[in-house]
Short mmCIF file of C-alpha atoms and ligand atoms in Angstrom, two decimals:
data_model
loop_
_atom_site.label_atom_id
_atom_site.label_comp_id
_atom_site.label_asym_id
_atom_site.label_seq_id
_atom_site.Cartn_x
_atom_site.Cartn_y
_atom_site.Cartn_z
CA UNK A 171 44.98 3.10 80.87
CA UNK A 172 45.30 3.51 84.69
CA UNK A 173 43.60 6.61 86.29
CA UNK A 174 46.06 9.44 86.97
CA UNK A 175 45.54 11.16 90.45
CA UNK A 176 44.35 14.71 90.35
CA UNK A 177 47.66 16.18 91.80
CA UNK A 178 49.96 13.92 89.32
CA UNK A 179 47.80 15.59 86.58
CA UNK A 180 48.58 19.01 87.89
CA UNK A 181 52.26 18.56 88.44
CA UNK A 182 52.77 17.09 84.96
CA UNK A 183 51.22 20.24 83.33
CA UNK A 184 52.59 22.77 85.50
CA UNK A 185 55.89 21.34 84.86
CA UNK A 186 55.56 21.79 81.21
CA UNK A 187 54.39 25.32 81.11
CA UNK A 188 56.10 28.72 81.90
CA UNK A 189 54.82 32.29 82.01
CA UNK A 190 53.82 33.69 78.59
CA UNK A 191 56.19 36.59 77.34
CA UNK A 192 54.92 39.93 76.76
CA UNK A 193 54.38 43.08 78.97
CA UNK A 194 51.96 45.95 78.33
CA UNK A 195 51.88 49.46 80.33
CA UNK A 196 48.25 50.36 81.56
CA UNK A 197 46.54 53.12 83.14
CA UNK A 198 45.83 52.14 86.93
CA UNK A 199 42.16 51.52 86.74
CA UNK A 200 42.65 49.56 83.49
CA UNK A 201 45.21 47.26 85.27
CA UNK A 202 42.53 45.93 87.66
CA UNK A 203 42.73 41.98 87.76
CA UNK A 204 45.96 41.85 85.76
CA UNK A 205 49.19 40.49 86.69
CA UNK A 206 51.97 42.46 87.60
CA UNK A 207 55.22 42.12 85.47
CA UNK A 208 57.72 43.62 87.88
CA UNK A 209 58.25 44.11 91.63
CA UNK A 210 57.03 47.46 92.76
CA UNK A 211 59.46 49.19 95.28
CA UNK A 212 58.69 52.54 96.72
CA UNK A 213 60.98 55.56 95.75
CA UNK A 214 59.04 58.06 97.83
CA UNK A 215 58.06 58.47 101.39
CA UNK A 216 54.37 58.41 102.39
CA UNK A 217 53.22 60.42 103.96
CA UNK A 218 55.79 62.76 102.74
CA UNK A 219 55.65 65.28 105.75
CA UNK A 220 54.39 65.05 109.45
CA UNK A 221 50.51 65.88 109.50
CA UNK A 222 47.50 65.92 111.54
CA UNK A 223 45.09 62.83 111.79
CA UNK A 224 42.40 65.04 113.49
CA UNK A 225 40.61 68.32 112.90
CA UNK A 226 41.90 70.00 116.34
CA UNK A 227 44.83 72.30 117.70
CA UNK A 228 48.75 71.65 117.17
CA UNK A 229 50.86 72.30 120.09
CA UNK A 230 54.00 71.70 121.97
CA UNK A 231 53.42 68.83 124.58
CA UNK A 232 55.80 70.62 127.22
CA UNK A 233 53.57 73.57 127.15
CA UNK A 234 50.30 71.70 127.64
CA UNK A 235 48.57 71.77 131.11
CA UNK A 236 45.16 71.07 132.35
CA UNK A 237 43.04 74.23 132.06
CA UNK A 238 45.75 76.31 130.44
CA UNK A 239 44.65 78.64 127.66
CA UNK A 240 46.75 78.95 124.57
CA UNK A 241 46.22 81.78 122.09
CA UNK A 242 45.98 80.93 118.51
CA UNK A 243 48.96 81.62 116.30
CA UNK A 244 47.36 80.93 113.05
CA UNK A 245 45.72 78.12 110.84
CA UNK A 246 46.90 75.12 109.08
CA UNK A 247 44.66 73.87 106.53
CA UNK A 248 45.25 70.63 104.31
CA UNK A 249 47.00 71.93 101.32
CA UNK A 250 47.96 75.13 102.92
CA UNK A 251 50.45 75.05 105.58
CA UNK A 252 51.06 77.43 108.37
CA UNK A 253 54.16 79.46 107.43
CA UNK A 254 56.65 80.60 110.22
CA UNK A 255 57.39 79.93 113.71
CA UNK A 256 55.07 79.30 116.42
CA UNK A 257 55.62 81.75 119.34
CA UNK A 258 56.03 79.98 122.83
CA UNK A 259 52.62 78.93 124.72
CA UNK A 260 50.75 79.14 121.33
CA UNK A 261 48.94 76.88 119.49
CA UNK A 262 47.78 76.34 115.62
CA UNK A 263 44.34 75.48 114.53
CA UNK A 264 44.78 72.48 112.31
CA UNK A 265 42.67 70.28 109.99
CA UNK A 266 43.10 66.67 109.08
CA UNK A 267 45.85 66.17 106.85
CA UNK A 268 47.62 69.51 107.20
CA UNK A 269 51.32 70.06 107.74
CA UNK A 270 52.09 69.92 111.39
CA UNK A 271 53.67 73.35 111.96
CA UNK A 272 57.50 73.33 112.74
CA UNK A 273 58.47 72.97 116.29
CA UNK A 274 54.88 71.38 117.29
CA UNK A 275 54.58 67.84 118.08
CA UNK A 276 51.18 67.01 119.44
CA UNK A 277 47.47 67.53 118.20
CA UNK A 278 44.52 67.70 120.63
CA UNK A 279 41.23 67.09 119.11
CA UNK A 280 38.64 70.06 118.84
CA UNK A 281 36.31 67.97 121.09
CA UNK A 282 38.82 68.11 123.84
CA UNK A 283 39.28 71.92 124.29
CA UNK A 284 36.89 74.90 124.77
CA UNK A 285 37.06 78.06 123.15
CA UNK A 286 38.51 80.64 125.72
CA UNK A 287 39.82 84.40 124.39
CA UNK A 288 42.17 84.65 123.07
CA UNK A 289 42.48 80.91 122.06
CA UNK A 290 41.40 77.69 123.59
CA UNK A 291 41.63 76.10 127.01
CA UNK A 292 42.86 72.44 127.21
CA UNK A 293 40.16 70.08 128.95
CA UNK A 294 42.56 67.20 128.65
CA UNK A 295 46.32 66.62 128.60
CA UNK A 296 47.59 64.90 125.59
CA UNK A 297 50.44 62.40 125.27
CA UNK A 298 53.31 63.22 123.04
CA UNK A 299 52.64 62.77 119.41
CA UNK A 300 48.89 62.26 119.87
CA UNK A 301 46.81 62.58 116.29
CA UNK A 302 50.14 63.11 114.33
CA UNK A 303 50.81 60.92 111.48
CA UNK A 304 54.77 60.67 110.95
CA UNK A 305 56.34 61.21 107.75
CA UNK A 306 57.08 57.63 106.20
CA UNK A 307 54.83 55.88 108.71
CA UNK A 308 52.79 54.39 105.85
CA UNK A 309 55.74 53.72 103.26
CA UNK A 310 59.50 54.17 103.40
CA UNK A 311 61.68 54.38 100.20
CA UNK A 312 63.19 51.07 99.02
CA UNK A 313 60.05 49.22 100.45
CA UNK A 314 58.68 46.32 98.59
CA UNK A 315 55.21 47.12 98.05
CA UNK A 316 53.67 44.57 95.33
CA UNK A 317 55.41 41.48 94.04
CA UNK A 318 55.75 40.41 90.13
CA UNK A 319 53.05 37.77 89.66
CA UNK A 320 50.39 39.04 91.80
CA UNK A 321 46.76 40.22 90.41
CA UNK A 322 46.18 43.58 91.01
CA UNK A 323 43.22 44.37 93.39
CA UNK A 324 41.55 47.77 93.75
CA UNK A 325 43.54 48.17 96.97
CA UNK A 326 46.90 47.47 95.18
CA UNK A 327 45.91 50.09 92.52
CA UNK A 328 45.44 52.71 95.08
CA UNK A 329 48.44 51.84 96.74
CA UNK A 330 50.31 52.37 93.36
CA UNK A 331 48.53 55.86 93.13
CA UNK A 332 49.55 56.72 96.53
CA UNK A 333 53.29 56.74 95.43
CA UNK A 334 52.48 58.65 92.38
CA UNK A 335 52.66 56.12 89.72
CA UNK A 336 49.85 56.75 86.86
CA UNK A 337 50.92 53.54 84.89
CA UNK A 338 51.82 49.92 85.70
CA UNK A 339 53.49 47.22 83.71
CA UNK A 340 51.35 44.08 83.59
CA UNK A 341 51.73 40.64 81.65
CA UNK A 342 50.03 40.91 78.39
CA UNK A 343 46.71 39.45 78.15
CA UNK A 344 46.42 35.66 77.27
CA UNK A 345 44.32 34.84 74.24
CA UNK A 346 42.21 31.58 74.64
CA UNK A 347 40.20 30.02 71.96
CA UNK A 348 37.27 27.96 72.65
CA UNK A 349 34.87 25.73 70.60
CA UNK A 350 32.13 23.18 70.99
CA UNK A 351 31.62 20.15 68.92
CA UNK A 352 28.67 17.88 68.49
CA UNK A 353 25.70 17.33 65.98
CA UNK A 354 23.40 17.01 69.04
CA UNK A 355 24.02 20.69 70.23
CA UNK A 356 22.31 23.89 69.43
CA UNK A 357 23.15 27.47 69.90
CA UNK A 358 21.12 29.12 72.62
CA UNK A 359 18.60 31.48 71.26
CA UNK A 360 17.48 28.96 68.50
CA UNK A 361 14.42 26.49 68.64
CA UNK A 362 15.50 23.14 69.95
CA UNK A 363 14.67 20.16 67.93
CA UNK A 364 13.81 16.88 69.11
CA UNK A 365 16.87 14.91 70.37
CA UNK A 366 19.02 17.95 70.77
CA UNK A 367 20.45 20.24 73.71
CA UNK A 368 21.83 23.44 73.98
CA UNK A 369 25.54 24.22 74.01
CA UNK A 370 26.24 25.44 77.46
CA UNK A 371 29.85 24.71 77.77
CA UNK A 372 31.20 27.51 75.45
CA UNK A 373 29.38 30.04 77.44
CA UNK A 374 30.43 28.87 80.88
CA UNK A 375 33.97 28.30 79.76
CA UNK A 376 34.21 31.64 77.85
CA UNK A 377 32.79 33.22 81.05
CA UNK A 378 35.36 31.47 83.32
CA UNK A 379 38.07 32.73 80.91
CA UNK A 380 36.68 36.34 81.27
CA UNK A 381 37.16 35.94 84.97
CA UNK A 382 40.78 35.27 84.50
CA UNK A 383 40.97 38.35 82.27
CA UNK A 384 41.72 36.20 79.16
CA UNK A 385 40.89 37.58 75.67
CA UNK A 386 38.33 35.00 74.55
CA UNK A 387 38.36 34.02 70.76
CA UNK A 388 35.21 32.08 70.23
CA UNK A 389 35.49 29.62 67.23
CA UNK A 390 31.95 28.67 67.47
CA UNK A 391 29.91 25.40 67.73
CA UNK A 392 31.10 22.89 65.17
CA UNK A 393 29.34 20.03 63.57
CA UNK A 394 30.83 16.72 64.01
CA UNK A 395 32.75 17.15 60.52
CA UNK A 396 36.59 16.86 60.35
CA UNK A 397 37.10 19.65 58.10
CA UNK A 398 35.56 22.39 60.25
CA UNK A 399 37.25 20.84 63.45
CA UNK A 400 40.59 20.88 61.57
CA UNK A 401 40.16 24.49 60.50
CA UNK A 402 39.20 25.62 64.05
CA UNK A 403 42.21 23.73 65.59
CA UNK A 404 44.61 25.26 63.07
CA UNK A 405 43.27 28.69 63.61
CA UNK A 406 43.55 28.29 67.37
CA UNK A 407 47.21 27.14 67.02
CA UNK A 408 47.92 30.24 64.92
CA UNK A 409 46.25 32.91 66.86
CA UNK A 410 45.81 31.67 70.38
CA UNK A 411 47.94 30.97 73.46
CA UNK A 412 45.49 28.22 74.62
CA UNK A 413 42.62 26.27 73.08
CA UNK A 414 40.01 24.68 75.37
CA UNK A 415 37.20 22.45 73.89
CA UNK A 416 34.83 20.19 75.52
CA UNK A 417 33.78 16.68 74.56
CA UNK A 418 35.15 14.40 72.15
CA UNK A 419 38.24 13.33 74.17
CA UNK A 420 37.04 10.13 75.84
CA UNK A 421 38.44 6.75 75.00
CA UNK A 422 36.69 5.11 71.96
CA UNK A 423 34.64 8.34 71.13
CA UNK A 424 33.27 8.59 67.67
CA UNK A 425 34.13 12.19 67.50
CA UNK A 426 36.84 13.52 65.19
CA UNK A 427 38.45 15.74 67.68
CA UNK A 428 40.59 13.21 69.46
CA UNK A 429 41.70 11.90 66.18
CA UNK A 430 42.59 15.28 64.74
CA UNK A 431 44.29 16.39 67.67
CA UNK A 432 46.78 13.62 67.61
CA UNK A 433 47.41 14.31 63.97
CA UNK A 434 47.91 18.09 64.44
CA UNK A 435 49.63 18.36 67.98
CA UNK A 436 51.53 16.54 70.56
CA UNK A 437 48.48 15.75 72.70
CA UNK A 438 48.20 13.35 75.79
CA UNK A 439 44.87 11.79 76.47
CA UNK A 440 44.39 11.09 80.21
CA UNK A 441 42.04 9.53 82.43
CA UNK A 442 42.23 11.64 85.71
CA UNK A 443 40.83 10.13 89.07
CA UNK A 444 38.46 12.63 89.59
CA UNK A 445 34.67 12.94 89.77
CA UNK A 446 33.39 14.80 87.92
CA UNK A 447 35.73 14.57 85.32
CA UNK A 448 37.97 11.64 84.02
CA UNK A 449 38.60 12.15 80.31
CA UNK A 450 41.12 14.99 79.93
CA UNK A 451 43.39 15.90 77.11
CA UNK A 452 46.57 18.03 77.51
CA UNK A 453 49.33 19.02 74.99
CA UNK A 454 50.64 21.47 72.49
CA UNK A 455 49.81 22.54 68.97
CA UNK A 456 52.86 24.22 68.16
CA UNK A 457 52.96 27.28 70.30
CA UNK A 458 49.31 26.80 71.61
CA UNK A 459 48.59 24.63 74.68
CA UNK A 460 45.45 22.48 74.56
CA UNK A 461 43.25 21.43 77.03
CA UNK A 462 40.47 18.88 76.19
CA UNK A 463 37.70 18.76 78.70
CA UNK A 464 34.91 16.23 79.33
CA UNK A 465 31.61 17.03 77.49
CA UNK A 466 29.43 16.84 80.38
CA UNK A 467 28.53 20.34 81.70
CA UNK A 468 29.59 19.80 85.26
CA UNK A 469 32.60 17.86 84.41
CA UNK A 470 33.66 20.61 82.03
CA UNK A 471 33.35 23.19 84.85
CA UNK A 472 35.26 21.28 87.31
CA UNK A 473 37.96 20.49 85.16
CA UNK A 474 38.37 23.79 83.78
CA UNK A 475 38.38 25.24 87.59
CA UNK A 476 40.48 22.42 89.20
CA UNK A 477 42.94 21.31 86.45
CA UNK A 478 43.00 24.24 84.00
CA UNK A 479 42.81 27.17 86.03
CA UNK A 480 46.21 26.61 88.11
CA UNK A 481 47.90 26.10 84.55
CA UNK A 482 46.47 29.30 83.10
CA UNK A 483 47.50 31.25 86.00
CA UNK A 484 51.08 29.80 85.77
CA UNK A 485 50.85 30.89 81.84
CA UNK A 486 49.68 34.26 83.02
CA UNK A 487 52.59 34.61 85.16
CA UNK A 488 51.24 33.88 88.67
CA UNK A 489 53.01 31.89 91.14
CA UNK A 490 52.03 28.35 91.71
CA UNK A 491 49.73 28.20 94.68
CA UNK A 492 48.17 25.04 96.51
CA UNK A 493 44.59 24.97 97.06
CA UNK A 494 43.21 26.30 100.34
CA UNK A 495 40.99 23.78 101.80
CA UNK A 496 38.93 24.22 104.76
CA UNK A 497 37.74 21.75 107.30
CA UNK A 498 33.99 21.35 107.74
CA UNK A 499 31.46 19.10 109.16
CA UNK A 500 29.28 16.77 106.92
CA UNK A 501 25.63 17.84 107.71
CA UNK A 502 24.22 14.85 105.80
CA UNK A 503 25.72 11.52 104.32
CA UNK A 504 27.38 11.53 101.04
CA UNK A 505 27.65 8.61 98.59
CA UNK A 506 31.19 7.80 97.61
CA UNK A 507 33.17 4.78 96.43
CA UNK A 508 37.04 4.55 96.60
CA UNK A 509 39.01 5.21 93.29
CA UNK A 510 38.45 8.74 92.43
CA UNK A 511 38.71 12.09 94.23
CA UNK A 512 35.17 13.38 94.31
CA UNK A 513 34.53 17.12 94.06
CA UNK A 514 30.76 17.22 95.10
CA UNK A 515 29.15 20.47 94.78
CA UNK A 516 27.92 21.61 98.12
CA UNK A 517 26.69 24.69 100.25
CA UNK A 518 28.70 25.56 103.34
CA UNK A 519 27.80 27.77 106.25
CA UNK A 520 29.10 28.78 109.76
CA UNK A 521 26.61 27.22 112.09
CA UNK A 522 27.23 27.01 116.04
CA UNK A 523 30.88 28.06 115.69
CA UNK A 524 31.84 25.67 112.91
CA UNK A 525 31.58 25.40 109.26
CA UNK A 526 28.91 22.85 108.03
CA UNK A 527 28.56 21.65 104.53
CA UNK A 528 25.87 19.64 102.55
CA UNK A 529 25.73 18.37 98.88
CA UNK A 530 23.40 20.38 96.75
CA UNK A 531 21.28 18.93 94.10
CA UNK A 532 21.66 15.78 92.05
CA UNK A 533 25.38 14.91 92.03
CA UNK A 534 25.31 14.17 88.22
CA UNK A 535 27.96 15.46 85.92
CA UNK A 536 25.19 16.35 83.52
CA UNK A 537 23.21 18.49 85.87
CA UNK A 538 24.14 22.25 86.09
CA UNK A 539 21.21 23.22 88.07
CA UNK A 540 22.65 21.93 91.42
CA UNK A 541 26.08 23.42 90.66
CA UNK A 542 24.64 26.84 90.23
CA UNK A 543 23.38 26.86 93.82
CA UNK A 544 26.38 25.55 95.50
CA UNK A 545 29.18 27.62 96.87
CA UNK A 546 31.89 24.95 97.27
CA UNK A 547 33.23 21.71 96.29
CA UNK A 548 33.19 18.99 98.97
CA UNK A 549 36.71 17.58 98.29
CA UNK A 550 36.47 13.75 99.11
CA UNK A 551 39.63 11.97 98.92
CA UNK A 552 40.47 9.30 96.43
CA UNK A 553 40.47 6.41 98.70
CA UNK A 554 37.70 7.72 100.87
CA UNK A 555 34.41 5.70 101.04
CA UNK A 556 30.96 7.11 101.80
CA UNK A 557 30.64 9.74 104.33
CA UNK A 558 28.19 9.71 107.43
CA UNK A 559 26.46 12.78 108.81
CA UNK A 560 28.90 14.36 111.38
CA UNK A 561 32.28 13.27 109.95
CA UNK A 562 34.73 15.85 108.86
CA UNK A 563 35.28 16.68 105.42
CA UNK A 564 37.32 19.18 103.54
CA UNK A 565 35.75 21.83 101.25
CA UNK A 566 37.14 24.09 98.44
CA UNK A 567 35.21 27.39 98.51
CA UNK A 568 34.39 28.32 94.78
CA UNK A 569 37.22 30.39 93.09
CA UNK A 570 36.87 33.56 91.61
CA UNK A 571 36.34 31.71 88.30
CA UNK A 572 32.93 30.34 89.49
CA UNK A 573 31.42 33.59 90.79
P1 LIG B 712 31.07 13.44 74.73
O1 LIG B 712 32.33 13.82 75.46
O2 LIG B 712 31.04 13.96 73.21
O3 LIG B 712 30.66 12.14 74.77
O4 LIG B 712 29.88 14.24 75.59
C1 LIG B 712 29.39 13.88 76.78
C2 LIG B 712 28.13 14.50 77.05
O5 LIG B 712 28.42 15.96 77.22
C3 LIG B 712 26.99 14.39 76.21
O6 LIG B 712 25.82 14.29 76.69
C4 LIG B 712 26.89 15.56 75.22
O7 LIG B 712 25.77 15.96 74.54
C5 LIG B 712 27.35 16.57 76.26
N1 LIG B 712 27.85 17.93 75.66
C6 LIG B 712 29.27 17.95 74.98
N2 LIG B 712 29.38 19.08 74.71
C7 LIG B 712 28.38 19.93 75.27
C8 LIG B 712 28.30 21.39 75.37
N3 LIG B 712 29.08 22.26 74.55
N4 LIG B 712 27.46 22.05 76.00
C9 LIG B 712 26.68 21.07 76.70
N5 LIG B 712 26.70 19.47 76.92
C10 LIG B 712 27.63 19.15 76.11
MG1 LIG B 713 30.16 14.30 71.41
#
């Protein structure tokens, strides 16, 4: 089997999946981080009326002259408009957000007047429309505010509230099943017998799924026994939209996972030209999509992030987006041989006006401690050889899923 370039693996998966059906209506705060199911167009004008952007005095510009005293006709407070006409050569005391009284066009800040019986004296001549927020300057009716497929941020939710919506239609939450297999694995919290290690993959993968707002179905840590693995695969196929497992998908692996997947589903076993990574499985178990990640902890994280995340986002209804790589300078040499795209874990920072990056910790796919200190991948191209200090490299800052 030849190695499949990372982009080819992504393209192959993305061409097969389409957004999951199902919409739910949520209150605004509950919709944080969820994927919008419909375009949102404004049906209202924001602000709905001309109003003051400052505490001060509203007047007619044509009546404003330096040193002139304007008597006060009344007060306009936020939520309490000034009613009626303002007589000629008069002003109105106004607070931020109050309706601009009919016929007036300009606001003078209170710092730019002095009190002079029976009103105020202008210390400064304003310009037409100073400190007035015009009706519709924020949002006009018909304007496209948010697009279907975008993940709702806190600011988006505020925007929805500002046009009077209390609920929003979002894609239903994806259900993602996870299990680990391996007789050598022990659940965290238990004593560790000789020759064993803790099951960290199920924790990191579940946490990454939470970051994407998936509902996680934890099918546990399974022994290397065909019956228990078969049961877990069947349960996921019935109940979940996706199943994500780690380990047991490499060629010639003694585990049962690979064998059972071939039997129960339509799964392809790939060798992806990436480091960390390589063994990877993708396919379907009926209506459930399957992703089989390598067992080594850093490889599991990197394949989940770089290969699975884009597909999950597509299933969730987001548009397909390409990775936003940044240019940086290598602060240290990096080991690399041509043949696989390398995603070294690195730390980047702005130094002397440019981004500098260095690899962090041991670049072994079994070593999580370095990855925990990193803030980016250093994305070294498939055919690239070792990197000397000072060379330009491309980096991929860690996604939301890893933070
Ligand atoms: P495998 O793909 O089964 O050959 O596993 C590759 C390596 O990953 C082995 O050293 C396993 O012990 C380790 N590994 C597999 N599953 C997990 C897990 N859930 N958590 C931590 N390490 C794991
Ligand atoms: Mg194993």
